[in-house]
Amino acid sequence: MKKNPAPQSEAERSTVEKPVAAGDHVYLIDGSTYIYRAYFAMFKASQARGRAFTRSDGTPVGAVMTFSNMLWKVLRDGVDGGKPSHVAVVFDPPGGTFRNEIYPSYKANRDAPPDELLPQFPLIRDAVRAFGLMPLEQIGFEADDLIATYACEATAAGAEVTIISGDKDLMQLIGPAVRMYDPMPGNERRIGAEEVREKFGVGPERVIDVQALAGDPTDNVPGVPGIGIKTAAQLIQEYGDLDTLLANAASISQKMRRERLLEFADQARISRDLVRLKCDVVLETPLSVTAVKPPEAGPLLTFLRSMEFTTLTKRIADALGAEVPDAPPKSLPPSHSAPAAQNPEESPASEANLSGPAALAERVKTEIAAIPFDASAYQTVTDPERLRQWITAATEHGRVALAVQATSPYPAMADLVGISLALEPGLACYVPLGHRSATAGLDLDGAGVIAQIPLRDAIEALKPLLEDAAVLKIGNNLKYDCGVLLRYGVRVSPVDDTMLISYALDAGRSGHGLADLCERNVGCKPLAAKELTGSGKAQVGFDRVSVAKAAEHAAGTADLTLRLWQVLKPRLVAENVTTVYERLERPLVTVLRDMEAAGVKVDRQVLSRLSGQFAQSLGAIESEIYAMAGGTFNIGSPKQMGDVLFGKMGLPGAGKTSKGALSTGARILEELVASEELTEEQRRLPAKLLEWRQLSKLKSTYTDSLPGYIHPETGRIHTSYGLAATSTGRISSNDPNLQNIPVRTMEGRQIRSAFIAEKGHRLVSADYSQIELRVLAHMADIPALTRAFAEGLDIHAMTASEMFGVPVKDMPGEVRRRAKAINFGIIYGISAFGLAQQLGISRSEAGDYIAKYFERFPGIRDYMEATKSAARSHGYVTTIFDRKMHFPDISTQNRAMRSFYERAAINAPIQGSAADIIRRAMVRIPAALEAAGVKSRMLLQVHDELIFEAVEAEVEATIAAAVKTMERSAEPAVALKVPIKVDARAALNWDEAH
């Protein structure tokens, strides 16, 4: 049985159960369809009104408002002749369903949701919870299937059923005890058997047959070409059902119908399987738990107030006999004026509304910049009752900015020192929890002890707030804060991260750290932590900073983060990057938090043995170097190396560093190795020096250093992932960097063998096959490449055959290797020099190869020129998922720099699209693993590879779930012209699994 993709909240677990019985009235709400219809209805209304339906922070909420009004109407009075006894609100789950296995192109033509709708999906689910209901979904099945199953179960128990939807696919369920009701304002109507006949020409029991013949272009159901609804209805009326029609197709007198039905009979049967709803889904959530209970006034009104639905909030408060929640409790200091509210229900049209999202974003920025920044106004909370007041206020606000202070920059090693909260600009506090020293007695209570709330008590009080699905938690680099709090059993959710919002907006521009963002957007900078802790040998931990100074820094961080959020969030809609943020950035905060917390086990003994082996190899290489150089010198000294190469040996090509010393960087050595002017004997020394450097770096960076990163409690290494560290969307790895361990060298593979599975487990490596080449084939639309990928051919052999005229069969390995080097090199704008070095050939020969490559695949050159032109025109390029990567200096007059930016701009859409594909996979995989019923967990992400740890008995299920999710990670947002392929295997260590 599949498992729910998300754990139940406290509200969901406390739902009252009541089995459905005769006389009950069950309402089944098609949440997914209603969201879209509500959005487009409100979109038209906003156009007519001349203003958008947005909250004061710029978040679109029009669909949320329509949905909330509908829910209240259903719960209060019902809409179909009686109040409901049970209400189930059902949504489509992320990812594909069983229908995609029947027909992979099912729903492939659907456009991505509008940017303005994306942030409303989670808010609508929050609305369902606020009304005391459960948002239901089940991996592998559409909402319609769950509705069909619930409807069959309810009618079998003798209950009446009303389906709230206008979706034609649900009309097949209508019967004596099942009706539909379309609740859209201005189009409310009851749908029964007669309305179905008006639409399909047949009764509900034959809707499936008609749809199977006519197909559905919206869902990409093929049907039978040339047969529409009217013709299909005539045929079904005449023959009774689809099977009888197809069995007698040869006797149909009309030629076109006869030929089409005979030719596309199987396609009609497949279409019937696609449109037929399942009435036998094994339900994870029984219908009994959807029993209606009166909504709790507190959570419901708090949610509606946070949405700024003034009229609806008052109407429901009156009906429930409750008061509308006020502003923050009076015991808290008065807040500074926040940006003027833009009530979607009743505020007058403003200039921002009339001018669109961009004007709103600019207005908010101006208003936030005008709010005074006064660190002396912050509160230090050392009393549990005072903390409860702040928690209550945060809950009523529906959002809170937070910043964690801890003893280490690495979450897995960090002890919590304090946490700060901000509710509005200027309204912030600091809660000290783990300070260990006081300054001048100012932080001491009457007993001479530092005044702070006991850590365990504070965590117990804060945990419900930080895990409350109805309260948005805002931070900057929030993955760190979430990681620290996870050590204390707190799983922070939902989240918004200003660093990632900035990254979605401005990747490739200036930094996304708090100080840089504040300086650019708010007009002030936070007090830097190092000004309090010091640096170098004199540095102390934050737990040694006085509480008074800590509060100024920590509360200021939360305050500025909230201001940043108010400034940056409206820009997502204005600049059309909401999709990128909501799908590729925000969800990864908690995914990477869990990966970092899991870590990966490392065998110390393997590292120790390798360190000794590398030391011996380095000694042997050093002896060879000294023999070639005619004497000893410090190989690690660039100056002494330069004196030997360019002085003693007189090699050409000496360059100078910025300080005037002879340059012996890797590029200089590589040029010497590839130089056609030097003899083979002269090239041996720079080649051996490169070998020494590479092995020395592996030893110092990995075999010597990795043991120091092994956590003393877990015995595992917990790397830190960077989400906003590259211009293309690639995720980075730091402290330690596990992404730079070379996989193509024997030494690198030996290091990977030290990464092992826990006892009784296996490591699973799932690696995208040639993902960037596949993206290039798609983006540049190269017929030869797309055909080769579609047919599953050896792409490098095919390229070699195209370029060199060599048959693919029995192709020499050297010829294929050259084609492979060119294929991958082209993506990165490889030069003749670089290719010559890789293949060990002359530059002229390498240049000829590159020229010939572009002759054989001219579309690639066209793509490159078009990309450079777009980058110069717009200042940015985009991935296939519309991530923007900015190149503001691409038109520089400096020729060398301009060439560099142009190469980067060509590569960025390819590398960025590949990075986005794996990001989408990482977001979806946790739910896929849970749905597969396995306990596997994702441990590492290394460019195009994901590493999992799986129980031995669950390896095959883990591989199947991972591969399926990864190979479909571009869907349904992008229909790639080439298939995505993932290779996966399991072993006891990383090297064997790769």
Short mmCIF file of C-alpha atoms in Angstrom, two decimals, residues 627-819:
data_model
loop_
_atom_site.label_atom_id
_atom_site.label_comp_id
_atom_site.label_asym_id
_atom_site.label_seq_id
_atom_site.Cartn_x
_atom_site.Cartn_y
_atom_site.Cartn_z
CA ALA A 627 66.64 13.10 -11.47
CA MET A 628 65.10 15.08 -14.36
CA ALA A 629 65.98 18.43 -12.77
CA GLY A 630 69.54 17.41 -11.93
CA GLY A 631 69.20 18.14 -8.22
CA THR A 632 66.83 18.60 -5.32
CA PHE A 633 64.55 21.59 -4.67
CA ASN A 634 61.35 22.36 -2.80
CA ILE A 635 58.70 21.08 -5.21
CA GLY A 636 56.01 22.84 -3.20
CA SER A 637 57.69 26.23 -3.78
CA PRO A 638 56.40 27.94 -6.95
CA LYS A 639 59.50 30.18 -6.94
CA GLN A 640 61.97 27.30 -6.82
CA MET A 641 59.96 25.37 -9.40
CA GLY A 642 60.05 28.40 -11.71
CA ASP A 643 63.79 28.78 -11.29
CA VAL A 644 64.28 25.14 -12.30
CA LEU A 645 61.92 25.16 -15.29
CA PHE A 646 62.66 28.56 -16.81
CA GLY A 647 66.09 29.27 -15.36
CA LYS A 648 68.08 26.09 -15.04
CA MET A 649 66.35 24.19 -17.87
CA GLY A 650 65.62 27.24 -20.01
CA LEU A 651 62.12 26.21 -21.06
CA PRO A 652 60.16 28.85 -23.04
CA GLY A 653 56.82 30.45 -22.08
CA ALA A 654 57.76 31.91 -18.70
CA GLY A 655 55.04 34.14 -17.30
CA LYS A 656 54.93 36.42 -14.28
CA THR A 657 52.55 36.54 -11.37
CA SER A 658 51.05 39.83 -10.19
CA LYS A 659 53.94 40.05 -7.71
CA GLY A 660 56.59 39.61 -10.41
CA ALA A 661 57.51 35.99 -9.65
CA LEU A 662 57.77 33.34 -12.36
CA SER A 663 54.36 31.74 -12.87
CA THR A 664 54.11 27.98 -12.43
CA GLY A 665 50.34 27.59 -12.22
CA ALA A 666 48.55 24.56 -13.62
CA ARG A 667 47.81 26.29 -16.93
CA ILE A 668 51.51 27.11 -17.48
CA LEU A 669 52.51 23.53 -16.78
CA GLU A 670 49.75 22.19 -19.04
CA GLU A 671 50.90 24.48 -21.87
CA LEU A 672 54.44 23.17 -21.49
CA VAL A 673 53.21 19.58 -21.63
CA ALA A 674 51.19 20.31 -24.80
CA SER A 675 53.81 22.52 -26.46
CA GLU A 676 54.83 21.39 -29.93
CA GLU A 677 58.06 23.40 -29.60
CA LEU A 678 59.45 21.18 -26.85
CA THR A 679 60.93 17.74 -27.19
CA GLU A 680 59.36 14.76 -25.49
CA GLU A 681 62.22 14.81 -22.97
CA GLN A 682 61.59 18.48 -22.12
CA ARG A 683 57.86 17.84 -21.62
CA ARG A 684 58.49 15.04 -19.10
CA LEU A 685 59.38 17.29 -16.14
CA PRO A 686 56.30 19.60 -16.27
CA ALA A 687 54.15 16.48 -16.75
CA LYS A 688 55.68 14.85 -13.69
CA LEU A 689 55.26 18.08 -11.69
CA LEU A 690 51.57 18.10 -12.57
CA GLU A 691 51.29 14.48 -11.44
CA TRP A 692 52.99 15.33 -8.13
CA ARG A 693 50.69 18.30 -7.52
CA GLN A 694 47.52 16.33 -8.27
CA LEU A 695 48.45 13.46 -5.97
CA SER A 696 49.70 15.81 -3.26
CA LYS A 697 46.39 17.67 -3.38
CA LEU A 698 44.40 14.44 -3.11
CA LYS A 699 46.44 13.42 -0.08
CA SER A 700 46.19 16.74 1.76
CA THR A 701 42.56 17.48 0.80
CA TYR A 702 41.08 14.04 1.31
CA THR A 703 43.04 11.17 2.83
CA ASP A 704 44.71 13.43 5.42
CA SER A 705 41.80 15.82 6.05
CA LEU A 706 38.62 13.74 5.81
CA PRO A 707 39.14 11.93 9.13
CA GLY A 708 38.93 15.32 10.87
CA TYR A 709 35.41 15.78 9.48
CA ILE A 710 34.06 12.52 10.89
CA HIS A 711 31.45 13.36 13.52
CA PRO A 712 32.44 11.93 16.92
CA GLU A 713 28.86 10.84 17.68
CA THR A 714 27.59 9.62 14.31
CA GLY A 715 30.82 8.33 12.78
CA ARG A 716 29.71 9.99 9.55
CA ILE A 717 30.77 13.00 7.49
CA HIS A 718 28.16 15.73 7.20
CA THR A 719 28.99 17.98 4.25
CA SER A 720 27.29 21.36 3.84
CA TYR A 721 25.46 22.06 0.57
CA GLY A 722 25.33 25.50 -0.99
CA LEU A 723 22.11 26.40 -2.76
CA ALA A 724 23.09 29.85 -4.00
CA ALA A 725 26.76 29.29 -4.65
CA THR A 726 26.94 29.06 -8.45
CA SER A 727 25.51 31.11 -11.29
CA THR A 728 23.93 28.11 -13.03
CA GLY A 729 21.95 26.47 -10.24
CA ARG A 730 24.48 23.75 -9.50
CA ILE A 731 24.54 22.76 -5.84
CA SER A 732 27.95 23.04 -4.19
CA SER A 733 29.49 20.97 -1.40
CA ASN A 734 31.69 22.41 1.32
CA ASP A 735 33.46 21.45 4.55
CA PRO A 736 34.35 18.99 3.13
CA ASN A 737 33.82 19.31 -0.61
CA LEU A 738 32.76 15.82 -1.68
CA GLN A 739 32.00 16.82 -5.27
CA ASN A 740 35.63 17.27 -6.37
CA ILE A 741 36.86 13.76 -5.66
CA PRO A 742 37.95 12.69 -9.16
CA VAL A 743 36.07 9.70 -10.55
CA ARG A 744 38.22 9.09 -13.64
CA THR A 745 41.53 8.51 -11.82
CA MET A 746 42.50 5.41 -9.89
CA GLU A 747 43.40 7.50 -6.83
CA GLY A 748 40.02 9.24 -6.84
CA ARG A 749 38.18 5.94 -7.05
CA GLN A 750 40.25 4.62 -4.17
CA ILE A 751 39.17 7.59 -2.04
CA ARG A 752 35.54 6.94 -2.95
CA SER A 753 35.90 3.37 -1.73
CA ALA A 754 36.30 4.78 1.82
CA PHE A 755 32.65 5.94 1.73
CA ILE A 756 30.70 2.92 2.90
CA ALA A 757 27.20 1.74 3.84
CA GLU A 758 26.09 1.00 7.36
CA LYS A 759 25.93 -2.66 8.34
CA GLY A 760 22.96 -4.35 6.71
CA HIS A 761 22.70 -1.61 4.09
CA ARG A 762 24.00 -0.81 0.62
CA LEU A 763 24.93 2.45 -1.06
CA VAL A 764 22.94 3.08 -4.22
CA SER A 765 24.39 5.36 -6.90
CA ALA A 766 21.93 6.76 -9.44
CA ASP A 767 23.69 8.75 -12.16
CA TYR A 768 22.24 10.71 -15.08
CA SER A 769 23.71 9.43 -18.34
CA GLN A 770 25.19 12.22 -20.49
CA ILE A 771 22.58 14.64 -19.20
CA GLU A 772 24.27 17.77 -20.51
CA LEU A 773 24.65 16.32 -24.00
CA ARG A 774 20.97 15.41 -23.93
CA VAL A 775 20.09 18.94 -22.89
CA LEU A 776 22.27 20.30 -25.70
CA ALA A 777 20.55 18.04 -28.22
CA HIS A 778 17.18 19.35 -26.98
CA MET A 779 18.07 23.03 -26.81
CA ALA A 780 20.04 23.19 -30.07
CA ASP A 781 17.56 20.82 -31.78
CA ILE A 782 20.23 18.69 -33.48
CA PRO A 783 18.41 15.95 -35.45
CA ALA A 784 21.37 13.54 -35.52
CA LEU A 785 21.87 13.78 -31.75
CA THR A 786 18.18 13.62 -30.84
CA ARG A 787 17.73 10.60 -33.12
CA ALA A 788 20.72 8.84 -31.58
CA PHE A 789 19.47 9.42 -28.05
CA ALA A 790 15.93 8.36 -28.97
CA GLU A 791 17.24 5.10 -30.45
CA GLY A 792 19.55 4.45 -27.51
CA LEU A 793 22.69 4.54 -29.64
CA ASP A 794 26.23 5.02 -28.38
CA ILE A 795 26.34 8.81 -28.77
CA HIS A 796 30.14 9.04 -28.84
CA ALA A 797 30.43 6.27 -31.43
CA MET A 798 27.74 7.96 -33.50
CA THR A 799 29.59 11.27 -33.31
CA ALA A 800 32.83 9.59 -34.33
CA SER A 801 31.08 7.92 -37.24
CA GLU A 802 29.56 11.23 -38.36
CA MET A 803 32.88 13.09 -38.09
CA PHE A 804 35.45 10.56 -39.21
CA GLY A 805 33.40 8.31 -41.48
CA VAL A 806 34.18 5.22 -39.40
CA PRO A 807 31.51 2.49 -39.03
CA VAL A 808 30.07 2.20 -35.54
CA LYS A 809 30.59 -1.54 -35.51
CA ASP A 810 34.08 -2.51 -34.32
CA MET A 811 35.06 1.15 -33.96
CA PRO A 812 38.58 1.57 -32.50
CA GLY A 813 38.49 2.77 -28.89
CA GLU A 814 40.84 5.68 -29.66
CA VAL A 815 38.45 7.06 -32.30
CA ARG A 816 35.51 6.92 -29.89
CA ARG A 817 37.60 8.54 -27.14
CA ARG A 818 38.36 11.49 -29.38
CA ALA A 819 34.70 11.96 -30.23
#
